[in-house]
Amino acid sequence: MHVRQAPLSRPVLWPYAAGLLLLWLGSMEHPFFWDSLQQASRVAHWMYEGRGSGLSLPAELDSGHPPFFGWYLAYIWSLLGKELWVSHLAVLPFIAGIFWQSQLLVRHYLPAHAFHVGLLLLLLDATLLAQMSLVSPDLVLYFAFLWAWYSQVKDRPLAMALAGVLLAMVSIRGLFLLLILWLFACWRKRGLRALVGNSWPFVPALLVAFGYYGWHFGQTGWWLSTPGENWGQQRGLVGPAGVFRNVAVLGWRLLDCGRLLAWLLLAGLLARKLWMRSALDDKSQELLAMGTAYLLVFGPVFLLLSNPIGHRYLLPLFACASLLLVRMLLSFRPNRRSWLPLCVGVILCMLSGNFWIYPRHISQGWDASLAHWPYFELRDQMIRHIDSQGIDLGQVGSEFPNLGPIDWIDLNGRREQFAPKDLKKQQFVFYSNVFNDFSDAELAELEAHWKPLQLYEKRGVCVVLYGKIDN
């Protein structure tokens, strides 16, 4: 299939840029949420308040990831002030970079008449939209991956080297993404001479990685598997039952947040290709190779370790699958009237993912869609109510992501904090269905022996202040 490049013009791109800008403006006062609390706010506070210097982190903050993003955020705070809008401003360049690299990849892989469908599929992924509304280091990671990917297919080794360094500086997962990109490069150009040519752009990133992790080992005595109780238990090997559970969770993550129709269509089209013994075209093979490399590298990590499988970890795979889906539809249904309705259905299904909310007994990836947005307003209302009742926040039990000084979350200077929940000792509990760490037994205990003193609810999200019933 011949791929004709879409013309680069403002009418093609400005509506997407405007939409992403509106998303950013709508979230620029949102507090820190979910894992951005650890990898962004807590580390940045440590740097900003001058309690740490350079790359050193205390054991309770050191999850093994390089602290580049926290250092970067602290530096932006020092220039413009420690404000929520400043924090969101800090990630705006990476949102712009994701948008730019996404449209370049769409132009590379899809014909001009499918450009808009392809770009919408990439940008309207519920998990990507959610991450763009947060102060998330995964935005840096995803941008760097897209940049490196496009640099490879366009044979730009210097850009690949720069993107690789950024991957190595942000997260442990960046190292795995580097391995995926290297495998993809080796697949594209085979042979010993090509192997050398494929490998040198990765050298700067490897130097950065070896330099940091070598220094880190000298400081702490461990490499990637931290002995800290907060993360060490998440990186252990699992048994057969754990592998089976991880397979189920991974399948759920792939289909979750509105992606069900997309994966069913893609699986059906690939099966049909296999049944017909029809070869994939070159660019479809590229996309399949990238997706296969991703599964080869991350598959053992997801299935054999106890580390939770976050939706955002799968963003590179979602991008490959979306582009491949459009190419497959075009190959089987060249008539626009036959493939466009299917793509519209996939896009609408993806958008619906921002409204998927499970019963409270089922843990949900709340940072994987925009469904969490009402929580910020409801939480603020509940804190004001607790203050108005003269209740000390330290006497109220709560759970992640509502723990730690209020200032870490809201950047408002308040040092008070909720206490980790203990239903046997506390008289008040702040609960939300956004919290995944209330067990079924604890939820039953709240229903049986606690009274809801205040409830706020909006679009499927609730926050409740419980008071213990005197026996």
mmCIF file of N, CA and C in Angstrom, residues 246-374:
data_model
loop_
_atom_site.group_PDB
_atom_site.id
_atom_site.type_symbol
_atom_site.label_atom_id
_atom_site.label_comp_id
_atom_site.label_asym_id
_atom_site.label_seq_id
_atom_site.Cartn_x
_atom_site.Cartn_y
_atom_site.Cartn_z
ATOM 1 N N ASN A 246 -1.601 -12.295 37.060
ATOM 2 C CA ASN A 246 -1.021 -11.222 36.253
ATOM 3 C C ASN A 246 -1.473 -11.294 34.804
ATOM 4 N N VAL A 247 -1.635 -12.511 34.278
ATOM 5 C CA VAL A 247 -2.157 -12.658 32.911
ATOM 6 C C VAL A 247 -3.556 -12.045 32.828
ATOM 7 N N ALA A 248 -4.380 -12.350 33.831
ATOM 8 C CA ALA A 248 -5.744 -11.811 33.839
ATOM 9 C C ALA A 248 -5.736 -10.289 33.968
ATOM 10 N N VAL A 249 -4.871 -9.762 34.839
ATOM 11 C CA VAL A 249 -4.798 -8.311 35.032
ATOM 12 C C VAL A 249 -4.311 -7.627 33.764
ATOM 13 N N LEU A 250 -3.290 -8.207 33.114
ATOM 14 C CA LEU A 250 -2.784 -7.614 31.881
ATOM 15 C C LEU A 250 -3.866 -7.580 30.808
ATOM 16 N N GLY A 251 -4.610 -8.680 30.667
ATOM 17 C CA GLY A 251 -5.704 -8.691 29.703
ATOM 18 C C GLY A 251 -6.743 -7.637 30.020
ATOM 19 N N TRP A 252 -7.038 -7.482 31.293
ATOM 20 C CA TRP A 252 -8.000 -6.464 31.725
ATOM 21 C C TRP A 252 -7.494 -5.066 31.388
ATOM 22 N N ARG A 253 -6.230 -4.807 31.680
ATOM 23 C CA ARG A 253 -5.653 -3.489 31.393
ATOM 24 C C ARG A 253 -5.711 -3.168 29.897
ATOM 25 N N LEU A 254 -5.489 -4.168 29.060
ATOM 26 C CA LEU A 254 -5.518 -3.936 27.618
ATOM 27 C C LEU A 254 -6.916 -3.552 27.142
ATOM 28 N N LEU A 255 -7.933 -4.184 27.712
ATOM 29 C CA LEU A 255 -9.307 -3.954 27.262
ATOM 30 C C LEU A 255 -9.989 -2.803 27.994
ATOM 31 N N ASP A 256 -9.416 -2.381 29.108
ATOM 32 C CA ASP A 256 -10.049 -1.397 29.977
ATOM 33 C C ASP A 256 -10.083 -0.011 29.336
ATOM 34 N N CYS A 257 -10.859 0.864 29.945
ATOM 35 C CA CYS A 257 -10.905 2.291 29.566
ATOM 36 C C CYS A 257 -11.286 2.494 28.100
ATOM 37 N N GLY A 258 -12.218 1.699 27.615
ATOM 38 C CA GLY A 258 -12.758 1.926 26.286
ATOM 39 C C GLY A 258 -12.015 1.295 25.137
ATOM 40 N N ARG A 259 -11.041 0.412 25.415
ATOM 41 C CA ARG A 259 -10.235 -0.165 24.316
ATOM 42 C C ARG A 259 -10.770 -1.505 23.841
ATOM 43 N N LEU A 260 -11.864 -1.954 24.395
ATOM 44 C CA LEU A 260 -12.395 -3.291 24.095
ATOM 45 C C LEU A 260 -12.621 -3.476 22.605
ATOM 46 N N LEU A 261 -13.332 -2.554 21.970
ATOM 47 C CA LEU A 261 -13.657 -2.698 20.544
ATOM 48 C C LEU A 261 -12.403 -2.655 19.689
ATOM 49 N N ALA A 262 -11.459 -1.801 20.029
ATOM 50 C CA ALA A 262 -10.223 -1.675 19.247
ATOM 51 C C ALA A 262 -9.448 -2.989 19.222
ATOM 52 N N TRP A 263 -9.290 -3.633 20.403
ATOM 53 C CA TRP A 263 -8.529 -4.873 20.458
ATOM 54 C C TRP A 263 -9.276 -6.022 19.794
ATOM 55 N N LEU A 264 -10.593 -6.065 19.943
ATOM 56 C CA LEU A 264 -11.363 -7.119 19.286
ATOM 57 C C LEU A 264 -11.249 -7.012 17.767
ATOM 58 N N LEU A 265 -11.350 -5.784 17.251
ATOM 59 C CA LEU A 265 -11.214 -5.579 15.810
ATOM 60 C C LEU A 265 -9.819 -5.962 15.329
ATOM 61 N N LEU A 266 -8.804 -5.521 16.057
ATOM 62 C CA LEU A 266 -7.435 -5.808 15.638
ATOM 63 C C LEU A 266 -7.167 -7.316 15.662
ATOM 64 N N ALA A 267 -7.598 -7.976 16.720
ATOM 65 C CA ALA A 267 -7.396 -9.425 16.808
ATOM 66 C C ALA A 267 -8.105 -10.136 15.664
ATOM 67 N N GLY A 268 -9.336 -9.709 15.352
ATOM 68 C CA GLY A 268 -10.077 -10.329 14.257
ATOM 69 C C GLY A 268 -9.410 -10.120 12.910
ATOM 70 N N LEU A 269 -8.902 -8.924 12.672
ATOM 71 C CA LEU A 269 -8.253 -8.624 11.393
ATOM 72 C C LEU A 269 -6.935 -9.380 11.242
ATOM 73 N N LEU A 270 -6.162 -9.476 12.336
ATOM 74 C CA LEU A 270 -4.913 -10.235 12.267
ATOM 75 C C LEU A 270 -5.200 -11.721 12.051
ATOM 76 N N ALA A 271 -6.234 -12.238 12.720
ATOM 77 C CA ALA A 271 -6.605 -13.649 12.521
ATOM 78 C C ALA A 271 -7.036 -13.895 11.083
ATOM 79 N N ARG A 272 -7.735 -12.945 10.514
ATOM 80 C CA ARG A 272 -8.173 -13.094 9.131
ATOM 81 C C ARG A 272 -6.972 -13.094 8.182
ATOM 82 N N LYS A 273 -6.006 -12.233 8.464
ATOM 83 C CA LYS A 273 -4.776 -12.213 7.651
ATOM 84 C C LYS A 273 -4.088 -13.572 7.716
ATOM 85 N N LEU A 274 -4.000 -14.098 8.939
ATOM 86 C CA LEU A 274 -3.343 -15.389 9.122
ATOM 87 C C LEU A 274 -4.114 -16.492 8.403
ATOM 88 N N TRP A 275 -5.439 -16.461 8.500
ATOM 89 C CA TRP A 275 -6.267 -17.481 7.849
ATOM 90 C C TRP A 275 -6.113 -17.424 6.335
ATOM 91 N N MET A 276 -6.026 -16.216 5.786
ATOM 92 C CA MET A 276 -5.898 -16.041 4.346
ATOM 93 C C MET A 276 -4.456 -16.221 3.864
ATOM 94 N N ARG A 277 -3.535 -16.386 4.823
ATOM 95 C CA ARG A 277 -2.106 -16.501 4.510
ATOM 96 C C ARG A 277 -1.654 -15.324 3.651
ATOM 97 N N SER A 278 -2.107 -14.180 4.027
ATOM 98 C CA SER A 278 -1.781 -12.945 3.307
ATOM 99 C C SER A 278 -0.695 -12.208 4.067
ATOM 100 N N ALA A 279 0.338 -11.774 3.372
ATOM 101 C CA ALA A 279 1.466 -11.092 4.008
ATOM 102 C C ALA A 279 1.096 -9.659 4.371
ATOM 103 N N LEU A 280 1.643 -9.188 5.465
ATOM 104 C CA LEU A 280 1.477 -7.795 5.860
ATOM 105 C C LEU A 280 2.389 -6.912 5.019
ATOM 106 N N ASP A 281 1.961 -5.699 4.752
ATOM 107 C CA ASP A 281 2.836 -4.761 4.052
ATOM 108 C C ASP A 281 3.950 -4.312 4.990
ATOM 109 N N ASP A 282 4.941 -3.605 4.442
ATOM 110 C CA ASP A 282 6.154 -3.274 5.192
ATOM 111 C C ASP A 282 5.862 -2.466 6.456
ATOM 112 N N LYS A 283 5.044 -1.446 6.361
ATOM 113 C CA LYS A 283 4.804 -0.595 7.522
ATOM 114 C C LYS A 283 3.961 -1.311 8.573
ATOM 115 N N SER A 284 3.058 -2.167 8.149
ATOM 116 C CA SER A 284 2.308 -2.973 9.117
ATOM 117 C C SER A 284 3.248 -3.935 9.837
ATOM 118 N N GLN A 285 4.214 -4.488 9.091
ATOM 119 C CA GLN A 285 5.210 -5.346 9.726
ATOM 120 C C GLN A 285 6.025 -4.567 10.752
ATOM 121 N N GLU A 286 6.360 -3.321 10.442
ATOM 122 C CA GLU A 286 7.092 -2.479 11.395
ATOM 123 C C GLU A 286 6.314 -2.314 12.688
ATOM 124 N N LEU A 287 5.037 -1.996 12.558
ATOM 125 C CA LEU A 287 4.206 -1.789 13.744
ATOM 126 C C LEU A 287 4.059 -3.073 14.544
ATOM 127 N N LEU A 288 3.878 -4.184 13.841
ATOM 128 C CA LEU A 288 3.769 -5.466 14.534
ATOM 129 C C LEU A 288 5.086 -5.817 15.218
ATOM 130 N N ALA A 289 6.208 -5.493 14.579
ATOM 131 C CA ALA A 289 7.518 -5.764 15.176
ATOM 132 C C ALA A 289 7.724 -4.940 16.440
ATOM 133 N N MET A 290 7.331 -3.669 16.412
ATOM 134 C CA MET A 290 7.476 -2.838 17.604
ATOM 135 C C MET A 290 6.608 -3.371 18.737
ATOM 136 N N GLY A 291 5.375 -3.731 18.433
ATOM 137 C CA GLY A 291 4.500 -4.284 19.455
ATOM 138 C C GLY A 291 5.013 -5.609 20.004
ATOM 139 N N THR A 292 5.573 -6.441 19.117
ATOM 140 C CA THR A 292 6.132 -7.722 19.558
ATOM 141 C C THR A 292 7.339 -7.509 20.452
ATOM 142 N N ALA A 293 8.207 -6.575 20.079
ATOM 143 C CA ALA A 293 9.372 -6.255 20.910
ATOM 144 C C ALA A 293 8.933 -5.782 22.289
ATOM 145 N N TYR A 294 7.875 -4.978 22.314
ATOM 146 C CA TYR A 294 7.366 -4.496 23.601
ATOM 147 C C TYR A 294 6.927 -5.668 24.482
ATOM 148 N N LEU A 295 6.170 -6.596 23.911
ATOM 149 C CA LEU A 295 5.679 -7.735 24.693
ATOM 150 C C LEU A 295 6.809 -8.673 25.102
ATOM 151 N N LEU A 296 7.810 -8.839 24.243
ATOM 152 C CA LEU A 296 8.946 -9.697 24.589
ATOM 153 C C LEU A 296 9.717 -9.148 25.782
ATOM 154 N N VAL A 297 9.845 -7.835 25.860
ATOM 155 C CA VAL A 297 10.618 -7.224 26.941
ATOM 156 C C VAL A 297 9.776 -7.082 28.205
ATOM 157 N N PHE A 298 8.580 -6.537 28.064
ATOM 158 C CA PHE A 298 7.770 -6.274 29.246
ATOM 159 C C PHE A 298 6.934 -7.464 29.684
ATOM 160 N N GLY A 299 6.708 -8.433 28.796
ATOM 161 C CA GLY A 299 5.908 -9.587 29.162
ATOM 162 C C GLY A 299 6.413 -10.289 30.411
ATOM 163 N N PRO A 300 7.697 -10.677 30.461
ATOM 164 C CA PRO A 300 8.207 -11.324 31.684
ATOM 165 C C PRO A 300 8.109 -10.423 32.912
ATOM 166 N N VAL A 301 8.320 -9.114 32.724
ATOM 167 C CA VAL A 301 8.231 -8.179 33.855
ATOM 168 C C VAL A 301 6.814 -8.148 34.407
ATOM 169 N N PHE A 302 5.837 -8.057 33.509
ATOM 170 C CA PHE A 302 4.444 -7.995 33.939
ATOM 171 C C PHE A 302 3.977 -9.293 34.577
ATOM 172 N N LEU A 303 4.404 -10.418 34.012
ATOM 173 C CA LEU A 303 3.833 -11.696 34.421
ATOM 174 C C LEU A 303 4.554 -12.345 35.591
ATOM 175 N N LEU A 304 5.858 -12.098 35.730
ATOM 176 C CA LEU A 304 6.643 -12.806 36.738
ATOM 177 C C LEU A 304 6.873 -12.016 38.016
ATOM 178 N N LEU A 305 6.622 -10.695 37.990
ATOM 179 C CA LEU A 305 6.874 -9.877 39.174
ATOM 180 C C LEU A 305 5.562 -9.435 39.809
ATOM 181 N N SER A 306 5.647 -9.095 41.084
ATOM 182 C CA SER A 306 4.456 -8.667 41.814
ATOM 183 C C SER A 306 4.145 -7.192 41.626
ATOM 184 N N ASN A 307 4.980 -6.490 40.879
ATOM 185 C CA ASN A 307 4.747 -5.069 40.650
ATOM 186 C C ASN A 307 3.397 -4.861 39.953
ATOM 187 N N PRO A 308 2.547 -3.958 40.447
ATOM 188 C CA PRO A 308 1.251 -3.720 39.789
ATOM 189 C C PRO A 308 1.431 -3.297 38.331
ATOM 190 N N ILE A 309 0.516 -3.724 37.478
ATOM 191 C CA ILE A 309 0.575 -3.402 36.053
ATOM 192 C C ILE A 309 -0.271 -2.152 35.818
ATOM 193 N N GLY A 310 0.366 -1.013 35.691
ATOM 194 C CA GLY A 310 -0.351 0.234 35.484
ATOM 195 C C GLY A 310 -0.749 0.415 34.030
ATOM 196 N N HIS A 311 -1.914 0.999 33.811
ATOM 197 C CA HIS A 311 -2.358 1.262 32.440
ATOM 198 C C HIS A 311 -1.343 2.106 31.683
ATOM 199 N N ARG A 312 -0.751 3.091 32.357
ATOM 200 C CA ARG A 312 0.172 4.008 31.677
ATOM 201 C C ARG A 312 1.425 3.297 31.189
ATOM 202 N N TYR A 313 1.756 2.143 31.795
ATOM 203 C CA TYR A 313 2.911 1.384 31.312
ATOM 204 C C TYR A 313 2.703 0.918 29.873
ATOM 205 N N LEU A 314 1.442 0.799 29.460
ATOM 206 C CA LEU A 314 1.100 0.211 28.169
ATOM 207 C C LEU A 314 0.905 1.242 27.068
ATOM 208 N N LEU A 315 1.128 2.509 27.342
ATOM 209 C CA LEU A 315 0.893 3.549 26.338
ATOM 210 C C LEU A 315 1.645 3.297 25.032
ATOM 211 N N PRO A 316 2.930 2.904 25.055
ATOM 212 C CA PRO A 316 3.602 2.615 23.769
ATOM 213 C C PRO A 316 2.928 1.493 22.985
ATOM 214 N N LEU A 317 2.455 0.469 23.686
ATOM 215 C CA LEU A 317 1.777 -0.637 23.009
ATOM 216 C C LEU A 317 0.444 -0.179 22.429
ATOM 217 N N PHE A 318 -0.276 0.675 23.153
ATOM 218 C CA PHE A 318 -1.533 1.200 22.637
ATOM 219 C C PHE A 318 -1.309 1.985 21.346
ATOM 220 N N ALA A 319 -0.225 2.763 21.294
ATOM 221 C CA ALA A 319 0.067 3.549 20.089
ATOM 222 C C ALA A 319 0.325 2.633 18.898
ATOM 223 N N CYS A 320 1.128 1.585 19.092
ATOM 224 C CA CYS A 320 1.389 0.618 18.013
ATOM 225 C C CYS A 320 0.091 -0.019 17.536
ATOM 226 N N ALA A 321 -0.738 -0.442 18.491
ATOM 227 C CA ALA A 321 -1.971 -1.141 18.143
ATOM 228 C C ALA A 321 -2.929 -0.231 17.380
ATOM 229 N N SER A 322 -3.007 1.041 17.768
ATOM 230 C CA SER A 322 -3.932 1.962 17.097
ATOM 231 C C SER A 322 -3.536 2.181 15.645
ATOM 232 N N LEU A 323 -2.247 2.403 15.412
ATOM 233 C CA LEU A 323 -1.782 2.621 14.042
ATOM 234 C C LEU A 323 -1.949 1.357 13.202
ATOM 235 N N LEU A 324 -1.651 0.209 13.805
ATOM 236 C CA LEU A 324 -1.788 -1.055 13.070
ATOM 237 C C LEU A 324 -3.258 -1.332 12.753
ATOM 238 N N LEU A 325 -4.149 -1.005 13.672
ATOM 239 C CA LEU A 325 -5.573 -1.217 13.436
ATOM 240 C C LEU A 325 -6.045 -0.447 12.203
ATOM 241 N N VAL A 326 -5.641 0.812 12.085
ATOM 242 C CA VAL A 326 -6.067 1.610 10.935
ATOM 243 C C VAL A 326 -5.514 1.020 9.643
ATOM 244 N N ARG A 327 -4.252 0.628 9.649
ATOM 245 C CA ARG A 327 -3.667 0.040 8.438
ATOM 246 C C ARG A 327 -4.376 -1.255 8.054
ATOM 247 N N MET A 328 -4.723 -2.067 9.036
ATOM 248 C CA MET A 328 -5.408 -3.321 8.740
ATOM 249 C C MET A 328 -6.797 -3.062 8.170
ATOM 250 N N LEU A 329 -7.495 -2.093 8.738
ATOM 251 C CA LEU A 329 -8.819 -1.752 8.210
ATOM 252 C C LEU A 329 -8.720 -1.264 6.777
ATOM 253 N N LEU A 330 -7.719 -0.460 6.484
ATOM 254 C CA LEU A 330 -7.546 0.044 5.125
ATOM 255 C C LEU A 330 -7.219 -1.072 4.141
ATOM 256 N N SER A 331 -6.482 -2.069 4.607
ATOM 257 C CA SER A 331 -6.099 -3.157 3.704
ATOM 258 C C SER A 331 -7.284 -4.046 3.354
ATOM 259 N N PHE A 332 -8.208 -4.226 4.303
ATOM 260 C CA PHE A 332 -9.372 -5.071 4.057
ATOM 261 C C PHE A 332 -10.565 -4.288 3.523
ATOM 262 N N ARG A 333 -10.631 -2.997 3.876
ATOM 263 C CA ARG A 333 -11.776 -2.184 3.488
ATOM 264 C C ARG A 333 -11.272 -0.882 2.860
ATOM 265 N N PRO A 334 -10.783 -0.937 1.629
ATOM 266 C CA PRO A 334 -10.220 0.263 1.003
ATOM 267 C C PRO A 334 -11.236 1.367 0.761
ATOM 268 N N ASN A 335 -12.532 0.990 0.707
ATOM 269 C CA ASN A 335 -13.564 1.992 0.497
ATOM 270 C C ASN A 335 -13.787 2.780 1.782
ATOM 271 N N ARG A 336 -13.711 4.114 1.697
ATOM 272 C CA ARG A 336 -13.839 4.972 2.875
ATOM 273 C C ARG A 336 -15.141 4.725 3.627
ATOM 274 N N ARG A 337 -16.223 4.470 2.889
ATOM 275 C CA ARG A 337 -17.513 4.278 3.535
ATOM 276 C C ARG A 337 -17.566 3.008 4.374
ATOM 277 N N SER A 338 -16.667 2.081 4.125
ATOM 278 C CA SER A 338 -16.693 0.813 4.849
ATOM 279 C C SER A 338 -15.791 0.831 6.084
ATOM 280 N N TRP A 339 -14.659 1.573 6.036
ATOM 281 C CA TRP A 339 -13.762 1.562 7.190
ATOM 282 C C TRP A 339 -13.990 2.723 8.141
ATOM 283 N N LEU A 340 -14.510 3.848 7.644
ATOM 284 C CA LEU A 340 -14.662 5.018 8.499
ATOM 285 C C LEU A 340 -15.666 4.800 9.641
ATOM 286 N N PRO A 341 -16.845 4.193 9.392
ATOM 287 C CA PRO A 341 -17.767 3.963 10.518
ATOM 288 C C PRO A 341 -17.163 3.093 11.622
ATOM 289 N N LEU A 342 -16.354 2.100 11.233
ATOM 290 C CA LEU A 342 -15.711 1.271 12.246
ATOM 291 C C LEU A 342 -14.742 2.090 13.085
ATOM 292 N N CYS A 343 -13.979 2.974 12.443
ATOM 293 C CA CYS A 343 -13.038 3.824 13.179
ATOM 294 C C CYS A 343 -13.775 4.784 14.100
ATOM 295 N N VAL A 344 -14.877 5.335 13.627
ATOM 296 C CA VAL A 344 -15.677 6.228 14.472
ATOM 297 C C VAL A 344 -16.195 5.468 15.690
ATOM 298 N N GLY A 345 -16.628 4.217 15.485
ATOM 299 C CA GLY A 345 -17.086 3.403 16.606
ATOM 300 C C GLY A 345 -15.990 3.152 17.616
ATOM 301 N N VAL A 346 -14.767 2.883 17.133
ATOM 302 C CA VAL A 346 -13.634 2.673 18.028
ATOM 303 C C VAL A 346 -13.337 3.937 18.823
ATOM 304 N N ILE A 347 -13.358 5.093 18.149
ATOM 305 C CA ILE A 347 -13.072 6.360 18.823
ATOM 306 C C ILE A 347 -14.116 6.654 19.898
ATOM 307 N N LEU A 348 -15.400 6.434 19.575
ATOM 308 C CA LEU A 348 -16.461 6.671 20.560
ATOM 309 C C LEU A 348 -16.329 5.715 21.745
ATOM 310 N N CYS A 349 -15.959 4.485 21.462
ATOM 311 C CA CYS A 349 -15.754 3.512 22.542
ATOM 312 C C CYS A 349 -14.599 3.950 23.441
ATOM 313 N N MET A 350 -13.518 4.457 22.829
ATOM 314 C CA MET A 350 -12.385 4.941 23.606
ATOM 315 C C MET A 350 -12.776 6.122 24.480
ATOM 316 N N LEU A 351 -13.568 7.022 23.936
ATOM 317 C CA LEU A 351 -14.012 8.175 24.728
ATOM 318 C C LEU A 351 -14.887 7.737 25.892
ATOM 319 N N SER A 352 -15.669 6.673 25.677
ATOM 320 C CA SER A 352 -16.521 6.178 26.756
ATOM 321 C C SER A 352 -15.712 5.666 27.937
ATOM 322 N N GLY A 353 -14.447 5.314 27.684
ATOM 323 C CA GLY A 353 -13.592 4.820 28.756
ATOM 324 C C GLY A 353 -13.400 5.804 29.886
ATOM 325 N N ASN A 354 -13.609 7.089 29.617
ATOM 326 C CA ASN A 354 -13.493 8.101 30.658
ATOM 327 C C ASN A 354 -14.679 8.093 31.613
ATOM 328 N N PHE A 355 -15.663 7.238 31.353
ATOM 329 C CA PHE A 355 -16.845 7.145 32.213
ATOM 330 C C PHE A 355 -17.002 5.751 32.803
ATOM 331 N N TRP A 356 -16.016 4.872 32.581
ATOM 332 C CA TRP A 356 -16.087 3.522 33.135
ATOM 333 C C TRP A 356 -15.710 3.579 34.618
ATOM 334 N N ILE A 357 -16.666 3.301 35.478
ATOM 335 C CA ILE A 357 -16.418 3.264 36.916
ATOM 336 C C ILE A 357 -16.946 1.944 37.448
ATOM 337 N N TYR A 358 -16.081 1.188 38.109
ATOM 338 C CA TYR A 358 -16.443 -0.135 38.612
ATOM 339 C C TYR A 358 -17.038 -0.034 40.019
ATOM 340 N N PRO A 359 -17.750 -1.071 40.452
ATOM 341 C CA PRO A 359 -18.220 -1.104 41.848
ATOM 342 C C PRO A 359 -17.051 -0.957 42.813
ATOM 343 N N ARG A 360 -17.328 -0.432 43.986
ATOM 344 C CA ARG A 360 -16.239 -0.042 44.887
ATOM 345 C C ARG A 360 -15.420 -1.218 45.402
ATOM 346 N N HIS A 361 -15.925 -2.424 45.269
ATOM 347 C CA HIS A 361 -15.151 -3.591 45.705
ATOM 348 C C HIS A 361 -14.109 -4.006 44.662
ATOM 349 N N ILE A 362 -14.122 -3.369 43.490
ATOM 350 C CA ILE A 362 -13.175 -3.694 42.424
ATOM 351 C C ILE A 362 -12.173 -2.544 42.295
ATOM 352 N N SER A 363 -10.888 -2.844 42.436
ATOM 353 C CA SER A 363 -9.855 -1.817 42.307
ATOM 354 C C SER A 363 -9.831 -1.291 40.879
ATOM 355 N N GLN A 364 -9.591 -0.020 40.746
ATOM 356 C CA GLN A 364 -9.630 0.632 39.444
ATOM 357 C C GLN A 364 -8.404 1.512 39.261
ATOM 358 N N GLY A 365 -7.911 1.592 38.023
ATOM 359 C CA GLY A 365 -6.801 2.487 37.713
ATOM 360 C C GLY A 365 -7.321 3.908 37.544
ATOM 361 N N TRP A 366 -7.404 4.639 38.629
ATOM 362 C CA TRP A 366 -8.047 5.946 38.584
ATOM 363 C C TRP A 366 -7.215 6.994 37.858
ATOM 364 N N ASP A 367 -5.934 6.746 37.682
ATOM 365 C CA ASP A 367 -5.108 7.686 36.904
ATOM 366 C C ASP A 367 -5.091 7.305 35.430
ATOM 367 N N ALA A 368 -5.951 6.354 35.027
ATOM 368 C CA ALA A 368 -5.948 5.848 33.652
ATOM 369 C C ALA A 368 -7.068 6.408 32.802
ATOM 370 N N SER A 369 -7.897 7.261 33.373
ATOM 371 C CA SER A 369 -8.960 7.910 32.604
ATOM 372 C C SER A 369 -9.343 9.202 33.313
ATOM 373 N N LEU A 370 -10.159 9.998 32.654
ATOM 374 C CA LEU A 370 -10.599 11.262 33.244
ATOM 375 C C LEU A 370 -11.732 11.060 34.247
ATOM 376 N N ALA A 371 -12.097 9.826 34.531
ATOM 377 C CA ALA A 371 -13.172 9.554 35.488
ATOM 378 C C ALA A 371 -12.855 10.087 36.878
ATOM 379 N N HIS A 372 -11.570 10.281 37.178
ATOM 380 C CA HIS A 372 -11.190 10.729 38.521
ATOM 381 C C HIS A 372 -11.389 12.232 38.738
ATOM 382 N N TRP A 373 -11.641 13.005 37.698
ATOM 383 C CA TRP A 373 -11.674 14.461 37.811
ATOM 384 C C TRP A 373 -12.578 14.989 38.924
ATOM 385 N N PRO A 374 -13.818 14.473 39.102
ATOM 386 C CA PRO A 374 -14.658 15.039 40.173
ATOM 387 C C PRO A 374 -14.066 14.891 41.566
#
